[in-house]
Coordinates of C-alpha atoms in Angstrom, one line a residue:
Chain A
M1 CA 62.8 -9.6 -6.3
A2 CA 60.9 -10.8 -3.2
Q3 CA 57.3 -11.7 -3.8
K4 CA 54.7 -10.1 -1.6
S5 CA 52.7 -12.8 0.3
N6 CA 49.6 -12.7 2.4
K7 CA 49.8 -15.0 5.3
G8 CA 46.1 -15.6 5.5
D9 CA 45.9 -16.8 1.9
L10 CA 48.7 -19.3 2.4
R11 CA 46.9 -21.3 5.1
L12 CA 45.8 -24.8 4.1
F13 CA 42.5 -24.5 6.0
N14 CA 41.5 -20.9 6.1
R15 CA 39.0 -20.7 8.9
N16 CA 38.5 -16.9 9.1
T17 CA 35.9 -16.7 6.3
F18 CA 32.7 -16.7 8.5
P19 CA 31.1 -13.3 7.9
I20 CA 29.9 -12.9 11.5
G21 CA 30.0 -9.1 11.5
T22 CA 28.1 -8.8 8.2
F23 CA 25.6 -11.3 9.5
F24 CA 24.8 -9.2 12.6
I25 CA 24.7 -5.9 10.7
L26 CA 22.3 -7.4 8.1
F27 CA 20.3 -9.1 10.9
F28 CA 19.8 -5.8 12.7
L29 CA 19.0 -4.0 9.4
C30 CA 16.3 -6.5 8.6
S31 CA 14.9 -6.4 12.1
I32 CA 14.8 -2.6 12.1
L33 CA 13.1 -2.6 8.6
M34 CA 10.5 -5.1 9.8
S35 CA 9.6 -3.0 12.9
F36 CA 9.6 0.2 10.9
D37 CA 7.3 -1.4 8.3
Y38 CA 5.0 -2.8 11.0
R39 CA 4.7 0.6 12.6
H40 CA 4.7 3.0 9.6
Q41 CA 3.3 0.6 6.9
I42 CA 6.2 1.4 4.5
L43 CA 5.4 -1.5 2.2
K44 CA 1.9 -0.3 1.6
K45 CA 3.1 3.2 0.8
I46 CA 5.7 1.8 -1.7
R47 CA 3.0 -0.3 -3.5
I48 CA 0.7 2.7 -3.7
E49 CA 3.4 5.1 -4.9
I50 CA 4.8 2.7 -7.5
P51 CA 1.9 0.9 -9.2
I52 CA 4.3 -0.6 -11.7
I53 CA 5.3 -3.2 -9.0
I54 CA 2.0 -4.9 -8.7
D55 CA 0.0 -4.1 -11.9
P56 CA 2.2 -6.1 -14.4
I57 CA 1.9 -9.3 -12.2
N58 CA -1.9 -8.9 -12.0
N59 CA -2.2 -8.2 -15.7
L60 CA -0.1 -11.2 -16.6
I61 CA -2.0 -13.6 -14.3
N62 CA -5.4 -12.4 -15.6
L63 CA -4.2 -12.4 -19.3
P64 CA -5.2 -16.0 -20.2
I65 CA -8.7 -15.7 -18.7
N66 CA -9.3 -12.2 -20.2
L67 CA -8.2 -13.5 -23.7
F68 CA -10.6 -16.5 -23.3
L69 CA -13.5 -14.3 -22.3
E70 CA -12.8 -11.9 -25.1
S71 CA -12.6 -14.6 -27.7
K72 CA -15.8 -16.2 -26.2
D73 CA -17.6 -12.9 -26.6
T74 CA -16.4 -12.6 -30.2
F75 CA -17.6 -16.0 -31.2
I76 CA -20.9 -16.0 -29.4
S77 CA -23.9 -16.7 -31.7
K78 CA -26.7 -14.3 -32.3
E79 CA -29.3 -16.7 -30.9
L80 CA -27.4 -17.0 -27.6
L81 CA -27.1 -13.3 -27.3
K82 CA -30.9 -12.9 -28.0
E83 CA -31.7 -15.5 -25.4
K84 CA -29.4 -13.7 -22.9
I85 CA -31.1 -10.3 -23.5
D86 CA -34.5 -11.9 -23.1
R87 CA -33.5 -13.4 -19.7
M88 CA -32.0 -10.1 -18.6
E89 CA -35.2 -8.2 -19.6
E90 CA -37.2 -10.6 -17.5
T91 CA -34.9 -10.1 -14.5
I92 CA -35.1 -6.3 -14.9
Y93 CA -38.9 -6.6 -15.0
S94 CA -39.1 -8.6 -11.8
L95 CA -36.6 -6.4 -10.1
S96 CA -38.4 -3.2 -11.0
I97 CA -41.5 -4.7 -9.3
Q98 CA -39.5 -5.5 -6.3
V99 CA -38.1 -1.9 -6.3
Q100 CA -41.6 -0.5 -6.2
E101 CA -42.4 -2.7 -3.2
N102 CA -39.2 -1.7 -1.5
Q103 CA -39.9 2.0 -2.1
L104 CA -43.3 1.5 -0.4
L105 CA -41.7 -0.3 2.5
R106 CA -39.0 2.3 2.8
S107 CA -41.5 5.2 3.0
E108 CA -43.5 3.2 5.6
N109 CA -40.3 2.5 7.5
N110 CA -39.4 6.2 7.5
I111 CA -42.8 7.2 8.9
L112 CA -42.5 4.6 11.7
R113 CA -38.9 5.7 12.4
D114 CA -40.1 9.3 12.7
I115 CA -42.8 8.3 15.1
L116 CA -40.4 6.3 17.2
K117 CA -37.7 9.0 16.8
L118 CA -35.1 6.4 15.6
K119 CA -32.0 7.6 13.8
K120 CA -32.0 6.7 10.1
D121 CA -28.9 4.8 9.1
F122 CA -29.7 2.3 6.5
N123 CA -28.3 3.7 3.2
I124 CA -25.8 1.4 1.7
I125 CA -23.7 3.4 -0.8
G126 CA -20.8 1.9 -2.6
Q127 CA -19.4 0.9 -6.0
T128 CA -19.4 -2.4 -7.7
A129 CA -16.2 -4.2 -8.8
E130 CA -15.3 -7.6 -10.2
I131 CA -13.2 -10.2 -8.4
I132 CA -10.2 -11.2 -10.5
L133 CA -7.1 -13.3 -10.0
P134 CA -4.9 -13.8 -7.9
E135 CA -6.8 -15.3 -5.0
V136 CA -3.6 -16.4 -3.2
K137 CA -0.4 -14.4 -2.7
N138 CA 2.6 -16.3 -1.5
G139 CA 0.7 -18.5 1.0
H140 CA -1.9 -15.9 2.0
S141 CA -5.5 -15.9 1.0
I142 CA -6.6 -12.6 -0.6
I143 CA -9.4 -11.4 -2.9
T144 CA -8.3 -9.1 -5.7
I145 CA -10.7 -6.7 -7.4
N146 CA -10.3 -4.7 -10.6
K147 CA -10.7 -1.3 -9.1
G148 CA -8.2 0.8 -7.2
F149 CA -7.7 4.3 -5.8
K150 CA -8.2 5.7 -9.3
D151 CA -11.8 4.6 -8.8
N152 CA -12.0 6.1 -5.4
I153 CA -11.6 2.8 -3.5
K154 CA -10.2 3.5 -0.1
E155 CA -8.2 1.3 2.3
G156 CA -10.3 0.1 5.2
S157 CA -13.6 0.1 3.3
A158 CA -16.0 -2.8 4.0
V159 CA -16.9 -5.1 1.1
I160 CA -20.2 -6.9 0.7
N161 CA -22.0 -9.0 -2.0
N162 CA -25.6 -10.2 -2.4
K163 CA -25.1 -12.9 0.2
G164 CA -23.5 -10.8 2.9
L165 CA -20.2 -9.5 4.2
V166 CA -17.1 -10.4 2.2
G167 CA -14.2 -8.6 3.9
Q168 CA -12.3 -5.4 4.1
I169 CA -10.0 -3.5 1.7
I170 CA -6.4 -3.9 2.9
N171 CA -4.3 -2.6 0.0
T172 CA -5.0 -0.4 -2.9
S173 CA -3.0 0.3 -6.0
Q174 CA -3.9 2.5 -9.0
R175 CA -6.0 -0.2 -10.8
Y176 CA -6.4 -3.0 -8.3
S177 CA -7.3 -3.5 -4.6
E178 CA -6.8 -6.4 -2.2
I179 CA -9.4 -7.6 0.2
A180 CA -8.8 -9.5 3.4
P181 CA -11.6 -12.2 3.4
L182 CA -13.6 -12.3 6.6
T183 CA -12.2 -15.7 7.3
S184 CA -8.6 -14.6 7.3
K185 CA -6.7 -14.6 10.6
S186 CA -6.2 -10.8 10.8
Y187 CA -9.9 -10.1 10.5
A188 CA -12.5 -9.2 13.2
V189 CA -15.9 -7.7 13.0
P190 CA -18.4 -6.7 15.7
A191 CA -21.6 -8.7 15.3
I192 CA -25.0 -9.3 16.8
K193 CA -27.3 -12.2 16.7
D194 CA -30.2 -11.7 14.3
N195 CA -32.6 -11.5 17.2
G196 CA -30.7 -8.3 18.2
K197 CA -29.6 -9.6 21.6
E198 CA -26.1 -10.9 21.8
N199 CA -23.2 -8.5 20.9
V200 CA -20.1 -10.4 20.1
I201 CA -16.8 -10.1 18.0
L202 CA -16.3 -12.6 15.3
Y203 CA -12.7 -13.5 14.3
G204 CA -11.5 -15.2 11.2
N205 CA -9.8 -18.5 11.9
G206 CA -7.9 -18.7 8.6
N207 CA -9.7 -22.0 7.8
G208 CA -12.7 -20.8 5.9
E209 CA -14.7 -20.1 9.1
M210 CA -15.2 -17.4 11.8
E211 CA -15.0 -18.1 15.5
I212 CA -16.1 -16.8 18.8
P213 CA -13.4 -18.1 21.2
L214 CA -15.4 -17.5 24.4
F215 CA -19.2 -17.3 24.2
P216 CA -21.1 -17.2 27.5
G217 CA -22.3 -20.7 28.3
D218 CA -25.5 -19.5 29.9
T219 CA -26.6 -17.6 26.8
S220 CA -29.0 -19.4 24.4
I221 CA -27.5 -20.3 21.1
K222 CA -28.2 -23.1 18.6
I223 CA -26.8 -24.4 15.3
G224 CA -28.3 -22.3 12.5
D225 CA -28.5 -19.0 14.4
A226 CA -27.4 -16.1 12.2
F227 CA -25.1 -13.3 13.0
I228 CA -25.3 -9.8 11.4
T229 CA -23.1 -6.7 11.7
S230 CA -23.9 -4.7 14.8
G231 CA -22.6 -1.4 13.3
V232 CA -21.0 -0.4 16.6
D233 CA -17.6 0.2 15.0
G234 CA -19.0 2.8 12.5
L235 CA -17.3 1.0 9.6
Y236 CA -19.9 -1.6 8.7
P237 CA -23.5 -0.6 8.3
K238 CA -25.8 -2.4 10.8
G239 CA -27.7 -5.5 9.5
I240 CA -25.3 -7.0 6.9
L241 CA -25.5 -10.8 7.0
I242 CA -22.2 -12.4 8.2
G243 CA -22.8 -16.1 8.8
K244 CA -24.6 -18.8 10.7
V245 CA -23.5 -21.0 13.7
W246 CA -22.5 -24.5 12.6
K247 CA -20.6 -25.9 15.5
I248 CA -20.8 -25.3 19.3
Q249 CA -18.0 -26.8 21.3
P250 CA -17.4 -26.7 25.1
T251 CA -14.2 -25.1 26.3
K252 CA -12.0 -26.0 29.4
S253 CA -14.1 -23.5 31.4
P254 CA -17.7 -24.6 31.9
K255 CA -18.7 -20.9 31.7
F256 CA -17.9 -20.5 28.0
N257 CA -18.5 -22.2 24.7
Y258 CA -16.4 -22.1 21.5
I259 CA -18.6 -21.2 18.5
L260 CA -17.8 -21.7 14.8
V261 CA -19.6 -19.6 12.3
K262 CA -19.8 -20.4 8.6
P263 CA -20.0 -17.2 6.4
F264 CA -23.0 -16.7 4.1
S265 CA -20.9 -15.2 1.3
Q266 CA -18.5 -17.4 -0.5
P267 CA -17.2 -15.0 -3.2
T268 CA -15.8 -16.7 -6.3
T269 CA -13.5 -15.4 -8.9
F270 CA -15.2 -13.2 -11.6
S271 CA -18.3 -12.5 -9.4
H272 CA -19.3 -9.1 -8.3
I273 CA -18.9 -7.3 -5.0
T274 CA -19.7 -3.9 -3.6
V275 CA -17.1 -1.7 -1.9
L276 CA -18.9 0.5 0.7
N277 CA -18.0 4.1 1.0
I278 CA -16.4 5.1 4.3
K279 CA -18.6 7.5 6.3
K280 CA -16.9 10.7 7.3
Chain U
M1 CA 39.6 -20.0 -18.7
I2 CA 38.6 -16.7 -17.0
Q3 CA 36.3 -16.0 -20.0
L4 CA 34.7 -19.4 -19.6
T5 CA 34.1 -18.8 -15.9
K6 CA 32.5 -15.4 -16.7
I7 CA 30.2 -17.1 -19.2
H8 CA 29.2 -19.7 -16.6
K9 CA 28.4 -17.1 -14.0
L10 CA 26.4 -15.1 -16.5
K11 CA 24.4 -18.2 -17.4
E12 CA 23.8 -18.9 -13.7
K13 CA 22.5 -15.4 -13.1
K14 CA 20.3 -15.6 -16.1
L15 CA 18.8 -18.9 -14.9
F16 CA 18.3 -17.5 -11.4
L17 CA 16.4 -14.5 -12.9
L18 CA 14.3 -16.7 -15.0
L19 CA 13.4 -19.0 -12.1
F20 CA 12.8 -16.0 -9.9
L21 CA 10.2 -14.6 -12.4
I22 CA 8.6 -18.1 -12.6
S23 CA 8.4 -18.3 -8.8
L24 CA 6.9 -14.9 -8.7
L25 CA 4.1 -15.9 -11.0
L26 CA 3.6 -19.3 -9.3
S27 CA 3.3 -17.6 -5.9
H28 CA 0.2 -15.8 -7.2
M29 CA -1.5 -19.0 -8.4
N30 CA -3.2 -22.0 -6.9
I31 CA -2.0 -25.4 -7.6
F32 CA -4.7 -27.5 -9.2
G33 CA -7.3 -24.9 -8.3
I34 CA -6.9 -25.5 -4.6
S35 CA -7.7 -22.1 -3.0
N36 CA -6.4 -23.0 0.5
P37 CA -3.2 -21.0 0.9
A38 CA -1.9 -23.6 3.4
I39 CA -1.6 -26.1 0.6
M40 CA 1.0 -24.1 -1.3
P41 CA 4.8 -24.3 -1.5
N42 CA 7.0 -21.4 -0.8
Y43 CA 8.7 -21.0 -4.1
F44 CA 11.1 -18.3 -3.0
I45 CA 12.5 -20.4 -0.2
A46 CA 12.8 -23.4 -2.5
L47 CA 14.6 -21.2 -5.2
I48 CA 17.1 -19.6 -2.8
L49 CA 17.8 -23.0 -1.2
S50 CA 18.4 -24.8 -4.5
F51 CA 20.9 -22.2 -5.7
L52 CA 22.6 -21.9 -2.3
L53 CA 23.1 -25.7 -1.9
A54 CA 24.3 -26.0 -5.5
N55 CA 26.7 -23.1 -4.8
K56 CA 25.5 -21.2 -7.9
A57 CA 24.7 -17.6 -8.9
S58 CA 27.3 -16.2 -6.4
L59 CA 24.8 -15.7 -3.6
N60 CA 26.2 -13.9 -0.6
L61 CA 24.7 -12.2 2.4
F62 CA 24.3 -8.8 0.7
N63 CA 22.7 -10.4 -2.4
L64 CA 20.3 -12.4 -0.3
V65 CA 19.1 -9.4 1.6
I66 CA 18.5 -7.4 -1.6
I67 CA 16.7 -10.4 -3.1
G68 CA 14.6 -10.7 0.1
L69 CA 13.7 -7.0 0.0
V70 CA 12.6 -7.4 -3.7
I71 CA 10.4 -10.4 -2.7
D72 CA 8.9 -8.5 0.2
V73 CA 8.0 -5.6 -2.1
L74 CA 6.5 -7.9 -4.8
A75 CA 4.8 -10.5 -2.8
G76 CA 5.6 -10.2 0.9
N77 CA 3.8 -8.9 3.9
L78 CA 6.6 -7.2 5.9
L79 CA 9.6 -5.4 4.6
G80 CA 12.8 -7.3 5.6
Q81 CA 11.1 -10.6 6.5
Y82 CA 12.5 -12.6 3.6
G83 CA 15.9 -10.9 3.9
L84 CA 16.0 -12.2 7.4
I85 CA 15.0 -15.7 6.5
F86 CA 17.6 -15.8 3.7
I87 CA 20.5 -14.6 5.8
F88 CA 19.5 -17.3 8.4
I89 CA 19.5 -20.0 5.8
Y90 CA 22.8 -18.8 4.4
T91 CA 24.5 -18.7 7.8
L92 CA 23.1 -22.1 8.9
N93 CA 24.3 -23.6 5.6
L94 CA 27.7 -22.1 6.1
I95 CA 28.0 -23.3 9.7
T96 CA 26.8 -26.8 8.8
N97 CA 29.4 -26.9 6.0
K98 CA 32.1 -25.9 8.4
I99 CA 31.2 -28.5 11.0
L100 CA 30.3 -31.3 8.6
F101 CA 31.7 -32.4 5.3
I102 CA 28.6 -32.3 3.1
K103 CA 29.1 -33.7 -0.4
H104 CA 26.9 -36.7 -0.8
Q105 CA 23.4 -36.3 -2.4
S106 CA 21.6 -37.7 0.7
Q107 CA 23.4 -35.3 3.0
I108 CA 22.4 -32.3 0.8
I109 CA 18.7 -33.5 0.8
A110 CA 18.8 -33.9 4.6
L111 CA 20.3 -30.4 5.0
S112 CA 17.7 -29.0 2.6
I113 CA 14.8 -30.5 4.7
F114 CA 16.3 -29.1 7.9
L115 CA 16.7 -25.6 6.3
I116 CA 13.2 -25.7 4.9
F117 CA 11.8 -26.4 8.3
F118 CA 13.9 -23.7 9.9
S119 CA 12.9 -21.1 7.3
F120 CA 9.2 -21.9 7.8
I121 CA 9.5 -21.5 11.5
T122 CA 11.3 -18.1 11.0
L123 CA 8.6 -17.1 8.6
W124 CA 5.8 -17.9 11.0
L125 CA 7.6 -16.3 14.0
T126 CA 8.1 -13.1 12.2
S127 CA 4.5 -13.0 10.7
E128 CA 2.2 -10.1 11.4
T129 CA -0.3 -12.3 13.1
F130 CA 2.2 -13.3 15.8
E131 CA 1.5 -17.0 15.4
I132 CA 4.1 -18.6 17.6
F133 CA 2.4 -22.0 17.9
I134 CA 2.4 -23.5 14.4
P135 CA -0.2 -26.2 13.5
F136 CA 2.2 -29.1 12.8
Q137 CA 0.0 -30.4 10.0
T138 CA 0.2 -27.1 8.1
L139 CA 3.9 -26.9 8.6
L140 CA 4.4 -30.4 7.4
I141 CA 2.3 -29.9 4.2
Q142 CA 4.0 -26.6 3.3
S143 CA 7.4 -28.1 4.0
I144 CA 6.8 -31.1 1.8
L145 CA 5.5 -29.0 -1.0
T146 CA 8.4 -26.6 -0.7
F147 CA 10.8 -29.6 -0.7
I148 CA 9.2 -30.8 -4.0
A149 CA 9.6 -27.4 -5.5
F150 CA 13.2 -27.4 -4.3
L151 CA 13.8 -30.7 -6.0
F152 CA 12.3 -29.3 -9.3
F153 CA 14.6 -26.3 -9.1
R154 CA 17.6 -28.5 -8.3
V155 CA 16.9 -30.6 -11.4
I156 CA 16.6 -27.5 -13.6
I157 CA 19.9 -26.1 -12.2
I158 CA 21.8 -29.4 -12.6
K159 CA 20.4 -29.9 -16.2
N160 CA 21.2 -26.3 -17.3
I161 CA 24.4 -25.6 -15.4
S162 CA 26.8 -28.5 -15.2

């Protein structure tokens, strides 16, 4: 009986194994997926719809530190707790005096604003959350917080702490949210000098600082000048501290300077931040 | 003999899955508390490259695209980005192996360095921030760290699957 043979298989050096067709099909598939995702934010929707994707990783990363904190709380002595309570009571007392002073200033401010017919827009309303791990995600700097859309955290909200602006919410899942720090490359915020004169846009440079690539050379600016949010975008309330100038460099054009701004807020893991509510 | 091959392949796949999970966890952590994301290896590129160059875990174009999509969903920024990088790596490796006879250890290491550089350039070119001009220092640091991660994975593969 004659044996069936395949000519291709009998060659000593089979050179027809390069999957050029498959490569091009998959190349186009990946390119289409990337452009679709960029336009329609599919990845964000997947992560929001399926919290099981992100939550276990975050839980696992935070597990050792959570266990440590829990065990630390369990074994804390009575004296230490008493000392802590005393210190907190002192802080509450001093803060309550400050609140009284602030209330007086607020009412004075309201009267003056009414006289000057200025629009009142100073209420900062938000919710507090804690920064947890991870602080990097596959080569990108992020800030993760322990509250998600379950706690009414919305994508795009501004985030601040007691020192100033921290960043903006970029991803939310059921229990966690991710913040783009104000120094990340994808970040920009409209700002104004604290004397209320120069309107600029500050960009994150991805290196722990913010920059103004082209600042008019004839405008007065010196090292140590502070920038605050201008509030023109309607997202950030006016007057939140951003950072101070720490380097002024000349550019190729004599008409402009390159300004580097160091942010006031340096949020660390397990510190608190406030996520501001988006105004409707 | 067939049974033995099946057992070997299963072992390879198990090791791949284990190293994948480790890479996933490591990609969410800083090394030695350094919070600068530029000083961080790309564990996924190192993992795929180590298995591809060792010719283990039966990686093909389809598998690589699926693995890439999983990475994008778990730790990526853009859907399809890692799939694209992996199919480029696979194809370049295939072409190089067709042109040159790569068997010696130093040849494999040279090829891995070239592929790491190439994959980083692809990663940066397809990033959302449109960074076409890469700071050479960052590229160098990330490539060196990824190469070290690649060597670690390679040692693990050689030790466990011989």
